Coordinates of C-alpha atoms in Angstrom, one line a residue:
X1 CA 14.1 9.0 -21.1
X2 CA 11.3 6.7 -19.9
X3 CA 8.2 7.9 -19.3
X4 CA 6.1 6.5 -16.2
X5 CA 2.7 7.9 -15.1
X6 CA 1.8 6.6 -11.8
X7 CA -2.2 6.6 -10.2
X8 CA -2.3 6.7 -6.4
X9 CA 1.2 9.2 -6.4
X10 CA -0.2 10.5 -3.5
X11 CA 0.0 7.4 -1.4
X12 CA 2.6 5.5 0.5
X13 CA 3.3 3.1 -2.4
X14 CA 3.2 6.0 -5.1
X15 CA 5.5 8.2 -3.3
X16 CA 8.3 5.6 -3.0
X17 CA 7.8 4.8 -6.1
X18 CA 7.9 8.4 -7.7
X19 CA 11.8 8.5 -5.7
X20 CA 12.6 5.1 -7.3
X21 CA 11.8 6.1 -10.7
X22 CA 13.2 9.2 -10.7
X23 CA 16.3 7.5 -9.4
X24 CA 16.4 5.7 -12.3
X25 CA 16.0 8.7 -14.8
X26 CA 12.3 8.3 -15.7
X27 CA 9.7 11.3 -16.2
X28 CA 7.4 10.7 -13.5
X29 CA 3.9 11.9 -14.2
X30 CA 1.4 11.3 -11.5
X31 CA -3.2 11.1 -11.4
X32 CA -4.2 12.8 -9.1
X33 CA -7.9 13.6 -7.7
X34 CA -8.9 17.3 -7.2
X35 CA -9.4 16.7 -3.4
X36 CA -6.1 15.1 -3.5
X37 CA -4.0 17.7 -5.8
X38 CA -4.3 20.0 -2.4
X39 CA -2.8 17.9 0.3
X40 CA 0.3 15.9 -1.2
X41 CA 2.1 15.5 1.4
X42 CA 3.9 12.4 0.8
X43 CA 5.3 13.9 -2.7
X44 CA 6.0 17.3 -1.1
X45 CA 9.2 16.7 -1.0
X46 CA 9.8 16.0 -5.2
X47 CA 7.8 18.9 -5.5
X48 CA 9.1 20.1 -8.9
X49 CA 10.5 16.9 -9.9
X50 CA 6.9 15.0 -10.7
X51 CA 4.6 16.3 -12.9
X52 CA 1.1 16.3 -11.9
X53 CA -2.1 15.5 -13.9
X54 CA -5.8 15.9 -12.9
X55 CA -8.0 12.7 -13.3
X56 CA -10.6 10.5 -11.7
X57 CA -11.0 6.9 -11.8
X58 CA -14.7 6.9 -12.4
X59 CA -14.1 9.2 -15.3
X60 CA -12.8 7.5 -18.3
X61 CA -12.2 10.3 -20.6
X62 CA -10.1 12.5 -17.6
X63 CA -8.0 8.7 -17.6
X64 CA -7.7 9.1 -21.6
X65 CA -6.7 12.5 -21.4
X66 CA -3.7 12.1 -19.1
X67 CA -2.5 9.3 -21.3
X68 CA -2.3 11.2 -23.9
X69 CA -0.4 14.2 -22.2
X70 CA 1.6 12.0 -20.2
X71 CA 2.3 9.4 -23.1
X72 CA 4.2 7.3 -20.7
X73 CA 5.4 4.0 -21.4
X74 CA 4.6 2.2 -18.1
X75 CA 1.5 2.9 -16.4
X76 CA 1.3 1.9 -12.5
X77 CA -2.2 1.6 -10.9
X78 CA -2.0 2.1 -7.4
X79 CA -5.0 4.2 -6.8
X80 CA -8.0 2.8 -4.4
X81 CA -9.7 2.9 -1.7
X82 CA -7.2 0.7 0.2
X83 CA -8.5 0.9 4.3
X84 CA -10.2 -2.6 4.5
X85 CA -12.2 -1.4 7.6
X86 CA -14.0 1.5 5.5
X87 CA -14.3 -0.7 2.5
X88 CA -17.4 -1.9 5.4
X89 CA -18.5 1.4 5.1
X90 CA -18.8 2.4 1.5
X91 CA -18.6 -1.1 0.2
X92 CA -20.5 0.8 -3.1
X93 CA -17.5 3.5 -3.4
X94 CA -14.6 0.7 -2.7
X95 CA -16.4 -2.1 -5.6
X96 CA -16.2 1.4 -7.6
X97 CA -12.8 2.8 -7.0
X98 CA -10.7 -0.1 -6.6
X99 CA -12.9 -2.6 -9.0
X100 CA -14.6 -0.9 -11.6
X101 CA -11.6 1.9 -12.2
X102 CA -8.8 -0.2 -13.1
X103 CA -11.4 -1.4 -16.4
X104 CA -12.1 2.2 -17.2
X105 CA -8.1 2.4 -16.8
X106 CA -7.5 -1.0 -18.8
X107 CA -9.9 0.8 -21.6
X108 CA -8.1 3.9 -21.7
X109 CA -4.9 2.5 -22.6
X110 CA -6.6 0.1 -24.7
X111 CA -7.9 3.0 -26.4
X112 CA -4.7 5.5 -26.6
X113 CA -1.6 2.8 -26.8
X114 CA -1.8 -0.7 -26.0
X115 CA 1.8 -1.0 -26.2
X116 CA 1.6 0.6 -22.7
X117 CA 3.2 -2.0 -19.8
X118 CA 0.6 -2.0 -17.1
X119 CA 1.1 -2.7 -13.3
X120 CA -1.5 -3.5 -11.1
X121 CA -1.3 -3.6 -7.4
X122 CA -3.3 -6.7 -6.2
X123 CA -3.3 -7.3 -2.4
X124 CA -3.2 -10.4 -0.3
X125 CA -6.4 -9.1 1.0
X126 CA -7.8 -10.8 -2.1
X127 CA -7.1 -14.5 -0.2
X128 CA -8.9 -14.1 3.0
X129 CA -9.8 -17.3 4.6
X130 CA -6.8 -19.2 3.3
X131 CA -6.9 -21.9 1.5
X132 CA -2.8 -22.9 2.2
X133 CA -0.6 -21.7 4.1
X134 CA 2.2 -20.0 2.7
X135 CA 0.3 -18.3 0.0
X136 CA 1.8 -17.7 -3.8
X137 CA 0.4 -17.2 -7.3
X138 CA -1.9 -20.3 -7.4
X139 CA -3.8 -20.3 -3.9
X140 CA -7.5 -19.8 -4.6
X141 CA -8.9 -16.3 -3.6
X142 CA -11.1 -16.0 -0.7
X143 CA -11.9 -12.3 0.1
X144 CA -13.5 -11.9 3.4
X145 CA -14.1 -7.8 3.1
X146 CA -15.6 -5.4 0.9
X147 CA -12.0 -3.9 -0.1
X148 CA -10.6 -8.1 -0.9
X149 CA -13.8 -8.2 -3.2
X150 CA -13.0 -4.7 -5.5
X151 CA -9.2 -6.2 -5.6
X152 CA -10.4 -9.9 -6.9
X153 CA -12.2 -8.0 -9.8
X154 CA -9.4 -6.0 -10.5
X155 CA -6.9 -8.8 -10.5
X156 CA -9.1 -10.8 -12.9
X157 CA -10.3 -8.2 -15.4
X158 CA -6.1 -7.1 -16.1
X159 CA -5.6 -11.3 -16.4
X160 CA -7.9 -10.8 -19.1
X161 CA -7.4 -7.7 -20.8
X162 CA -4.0 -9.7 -21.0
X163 CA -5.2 -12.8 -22.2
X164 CA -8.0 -10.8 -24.4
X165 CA -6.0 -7.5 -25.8
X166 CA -2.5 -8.7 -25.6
X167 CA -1.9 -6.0 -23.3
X168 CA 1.4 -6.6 -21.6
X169 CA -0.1 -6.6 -17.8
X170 CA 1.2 -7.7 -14.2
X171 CA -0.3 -8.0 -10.9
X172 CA 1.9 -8.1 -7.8
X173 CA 0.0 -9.5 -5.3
X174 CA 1.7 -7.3 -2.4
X175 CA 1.1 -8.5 1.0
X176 CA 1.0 -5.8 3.9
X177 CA 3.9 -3.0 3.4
X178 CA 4.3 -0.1 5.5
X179 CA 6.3 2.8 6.4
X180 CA 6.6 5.7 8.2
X181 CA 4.4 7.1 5.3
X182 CA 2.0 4.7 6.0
X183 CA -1.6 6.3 7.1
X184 CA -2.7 6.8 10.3
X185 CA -5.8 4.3 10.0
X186 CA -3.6 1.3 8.9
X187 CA -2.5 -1.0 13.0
X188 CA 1.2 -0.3 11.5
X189 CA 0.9 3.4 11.5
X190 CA -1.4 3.7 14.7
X191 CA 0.7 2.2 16.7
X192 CA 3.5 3.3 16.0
X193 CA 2.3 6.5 16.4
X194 CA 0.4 5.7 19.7
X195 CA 3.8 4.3 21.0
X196 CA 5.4 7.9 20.2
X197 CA 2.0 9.7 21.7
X198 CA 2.5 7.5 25.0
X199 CA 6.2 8.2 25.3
X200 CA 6.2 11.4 25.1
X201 CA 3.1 11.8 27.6
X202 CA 0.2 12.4 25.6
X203 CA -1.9 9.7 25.8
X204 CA -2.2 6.7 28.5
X205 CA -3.7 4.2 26.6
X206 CA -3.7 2.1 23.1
X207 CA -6.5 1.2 21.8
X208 CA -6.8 -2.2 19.4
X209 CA -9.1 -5.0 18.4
X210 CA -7.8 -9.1 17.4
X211 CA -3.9 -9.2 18.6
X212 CA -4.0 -12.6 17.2
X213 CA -4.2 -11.7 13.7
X214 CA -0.7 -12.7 12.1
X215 CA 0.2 -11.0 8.6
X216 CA 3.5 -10.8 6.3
X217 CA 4.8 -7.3 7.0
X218 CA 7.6 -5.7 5.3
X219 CA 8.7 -2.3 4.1
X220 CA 7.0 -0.7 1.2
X221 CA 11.0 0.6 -0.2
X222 CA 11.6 -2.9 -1.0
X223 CA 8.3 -3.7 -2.5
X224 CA 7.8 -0.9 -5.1
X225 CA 11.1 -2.1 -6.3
X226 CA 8.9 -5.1 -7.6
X227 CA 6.6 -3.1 -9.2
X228 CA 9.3 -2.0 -11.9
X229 CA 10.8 -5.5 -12.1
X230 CA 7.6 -7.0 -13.1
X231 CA 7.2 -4.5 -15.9
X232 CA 10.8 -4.6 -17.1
X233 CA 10.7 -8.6 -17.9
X234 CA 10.1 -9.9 -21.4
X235 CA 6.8 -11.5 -20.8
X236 CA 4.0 -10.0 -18.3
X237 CA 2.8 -12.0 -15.2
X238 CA 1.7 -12.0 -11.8
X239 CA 4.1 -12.2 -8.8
X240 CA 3.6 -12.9 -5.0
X241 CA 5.4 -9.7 -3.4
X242 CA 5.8 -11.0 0.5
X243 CA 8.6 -11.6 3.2
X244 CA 7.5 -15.3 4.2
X245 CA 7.2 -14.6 7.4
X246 CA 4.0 -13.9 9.6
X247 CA 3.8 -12.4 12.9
X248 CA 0.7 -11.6 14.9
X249 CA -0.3 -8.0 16.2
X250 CA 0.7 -8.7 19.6
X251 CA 4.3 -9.1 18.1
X252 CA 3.7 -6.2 16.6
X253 CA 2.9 -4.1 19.9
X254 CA 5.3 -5.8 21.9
X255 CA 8.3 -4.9 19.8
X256 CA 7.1 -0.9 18.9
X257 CA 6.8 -0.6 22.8
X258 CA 10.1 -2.2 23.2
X259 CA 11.9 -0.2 21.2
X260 CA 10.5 2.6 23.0
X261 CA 11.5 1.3 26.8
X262 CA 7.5 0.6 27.3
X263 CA 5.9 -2.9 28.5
X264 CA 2.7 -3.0 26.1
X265 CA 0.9 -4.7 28.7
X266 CA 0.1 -1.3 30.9
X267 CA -1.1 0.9 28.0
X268 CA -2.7 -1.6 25.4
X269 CA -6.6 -2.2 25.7
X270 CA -8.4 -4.3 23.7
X271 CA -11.3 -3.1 22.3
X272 CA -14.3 -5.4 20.6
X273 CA -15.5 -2.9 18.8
X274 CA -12.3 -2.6 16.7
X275 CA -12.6 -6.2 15.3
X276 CA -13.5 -6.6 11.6
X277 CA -16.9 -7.9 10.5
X278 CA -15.3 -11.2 9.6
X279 CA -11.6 -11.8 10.0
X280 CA -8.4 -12.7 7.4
X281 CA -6.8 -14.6 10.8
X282 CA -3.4 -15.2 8.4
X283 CA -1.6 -14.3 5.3
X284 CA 1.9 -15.3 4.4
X285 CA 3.3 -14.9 1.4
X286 CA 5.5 -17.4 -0.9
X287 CA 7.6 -14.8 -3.2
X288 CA 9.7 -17.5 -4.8
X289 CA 8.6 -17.1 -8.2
X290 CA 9.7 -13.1 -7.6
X291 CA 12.6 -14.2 -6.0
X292 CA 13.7 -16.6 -9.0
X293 CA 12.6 -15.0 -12.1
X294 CA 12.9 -11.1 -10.9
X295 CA 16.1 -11.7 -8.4
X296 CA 13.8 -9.5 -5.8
X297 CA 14.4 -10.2 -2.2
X298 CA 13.1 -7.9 0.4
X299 CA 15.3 -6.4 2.1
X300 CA 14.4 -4.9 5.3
X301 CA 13.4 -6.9 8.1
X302 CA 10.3 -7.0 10.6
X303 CA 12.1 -5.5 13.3
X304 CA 13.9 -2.7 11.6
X305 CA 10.6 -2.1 9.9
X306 CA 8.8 -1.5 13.4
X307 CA 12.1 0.3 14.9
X308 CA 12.0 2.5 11.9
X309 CA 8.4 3.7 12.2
X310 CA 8.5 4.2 15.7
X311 CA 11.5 6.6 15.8
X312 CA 10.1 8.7 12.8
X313 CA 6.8 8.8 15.0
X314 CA 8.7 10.0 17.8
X315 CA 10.9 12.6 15.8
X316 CA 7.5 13.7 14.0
X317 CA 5.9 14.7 17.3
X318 CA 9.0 16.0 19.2
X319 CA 9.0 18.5 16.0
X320 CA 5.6 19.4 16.3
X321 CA 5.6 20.2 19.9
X322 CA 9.0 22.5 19.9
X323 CA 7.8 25.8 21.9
X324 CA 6.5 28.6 19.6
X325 CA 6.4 26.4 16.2
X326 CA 3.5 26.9 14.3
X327 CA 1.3 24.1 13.0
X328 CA -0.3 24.5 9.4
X329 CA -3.9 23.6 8.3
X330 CA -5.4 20.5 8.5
X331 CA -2.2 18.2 8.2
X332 CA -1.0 20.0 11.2
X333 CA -4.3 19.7 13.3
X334 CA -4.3 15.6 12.3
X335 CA -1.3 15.7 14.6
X336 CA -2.0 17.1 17.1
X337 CA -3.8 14.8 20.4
X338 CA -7.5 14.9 20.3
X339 CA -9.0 16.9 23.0
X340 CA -10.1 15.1 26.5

């Protein structure tokens, strides 16, 4: 039996990637934070099935100790601080968290067993103001954010613990993947959730900043099946995880309210206060190299991706206001409307 231990397992990417493991017979062992170990909603479910271990980021001997209870074979970094628009906010925390911690991570396995196959989850974030258009393993990085920054670091310093320590290291340079799991900050997530709010009659508006932005959207099932391939292949290397295709937020809006018998147009406001400091106008992804050496594909497309989240949205809230259900803690009080 493999052994896997996964940072981030409370996130989207970390809970689809705890079922896809498990699927495949592994023992799933996941890092997890103290203010995280309370609330793991998106792994409630396997509850039983993953083991949990406690560990920081910042703290390299907590990283060396779950190594060395987990002693898993593959190690998957997906922990960070992953919002881009609070990456503006705690610039310091995100360079620290999502830069700095995958090196105290790199060092712990150095440390305990270099034989360890690392996976690190780069970001298209990390190109910014494109150079080319589509991009793939070779188009220059130019963040433009706080959060693209932390994720060039982190990219580079596995490159060379690779090229350094012979550790055998990937980077999947994943462009944007959502799900219903997704969180509530990400456009995905709040609008689909917004189109489910307005449906069912509470709330009248929508409010968004650039609807010009395009990006390369696709479902976070498909991509974490990339993750594994990468770490599976006889030589480590970095991959371009994308759909190759880009379609602005408007599209975006126009198809969640679509698929919910809405016209966008008399609930969506557009709000300059929402736009970013300085904008990553488009990313589009060329996931050849995955395509030919890993025989990955993705699978779902942008459509079914937005039908998908809308109708768990809708299902979600229809559940939470049945008559006489009760609503639990603070997961429950996230739900609900905010007061007018």
């Amino acid at each position: 039996m493999k052994r896997a231990l996964i940072t981030g397992i409370t996130g989207q990417d970390g809970s689809y990637l705890a079922e896809f493991l498990l699927g495949k017979g592994y023992r799933v062992y996941g890092l997890v934070r103290r203010s995280s170990a309370g609330n793991p909603e998106r792994i409630r479910h396997l509850e039983g099935q993953v083991h949990l271990l406690p560990g920081d980021m910042l703290d390299q001997p907590s990283l060396v100790a779950a190594l060395d209870q987990a002693e898993p074979d593959e190690v998957y970094n997906l922990a960070a601080q992953s919002y881009v628009g609070v990456s503006w906010q705690q610039p310091l925390l995100t360079a620290q968290v999502t830069g700095l911690g995958v090196t105290h991570l790199l060092e712990a396995i150095r440390t305990v067993n270099p034989k360890i196959r690392f996976y690190q989850a780069s970001s298209s974030e990390m190109f910014g103001r494109v150079r080319e258009i589509p991009q793939n393993e070779n188009t220059p990085f130019y963040p433009r954010s706080p959060y693209g920054a932390a994720k060039v670091y982190a990219h580079h310093i596995t490159v060379n613990y690779r090229e350094s320590y012979g550790l055998f290291a990937c980077c999947g340079i994943l462009f944007n993947h959502e799900s219903p799991r997704r969180g509530l900050e990400f456009v995905t997530r709040k609008v689909s959730d917004g189109v489910a709010r307005i449906k069912l009659g509470l709330a009248g508006e929508l409010r968004l900043g650039n609807l010009d932005s395009r990006r390369d959207w696709g479902y976070a099932g498909d991509y974490v099946e990339a993750m594994w391939l990468m770490l599976q292949q006889e030589e480590p290397g970095d991959y371009v995880i994308a759909t190759g295709e880009t379609h602005p937020v408007r599209e975006l809006v126009e198809t969640a309210f679509s698929h919910a018998g809405l016209d966008w147009r008399k609930y969506v406001v557009v709000d300059p206060a929402l736009y970013r400091p300085a904008e990553v106008e488009l990313l589009c992804g060329d996931y050849s190299r995955a395509r030919d050496r890993l025989g990955w594909r993705p699978k779902v497309t942008f459509a079914e991706l937005v039908q998908m989240m809308v109708d768990a949205d809708l299902e979600r809230w229809e559940k939470i206001l049945q008559p006489g259900r009760p609503v639990d803690g603070d997961a429950g009080a996230a739900l609900l409307p905010p007061a007018r």
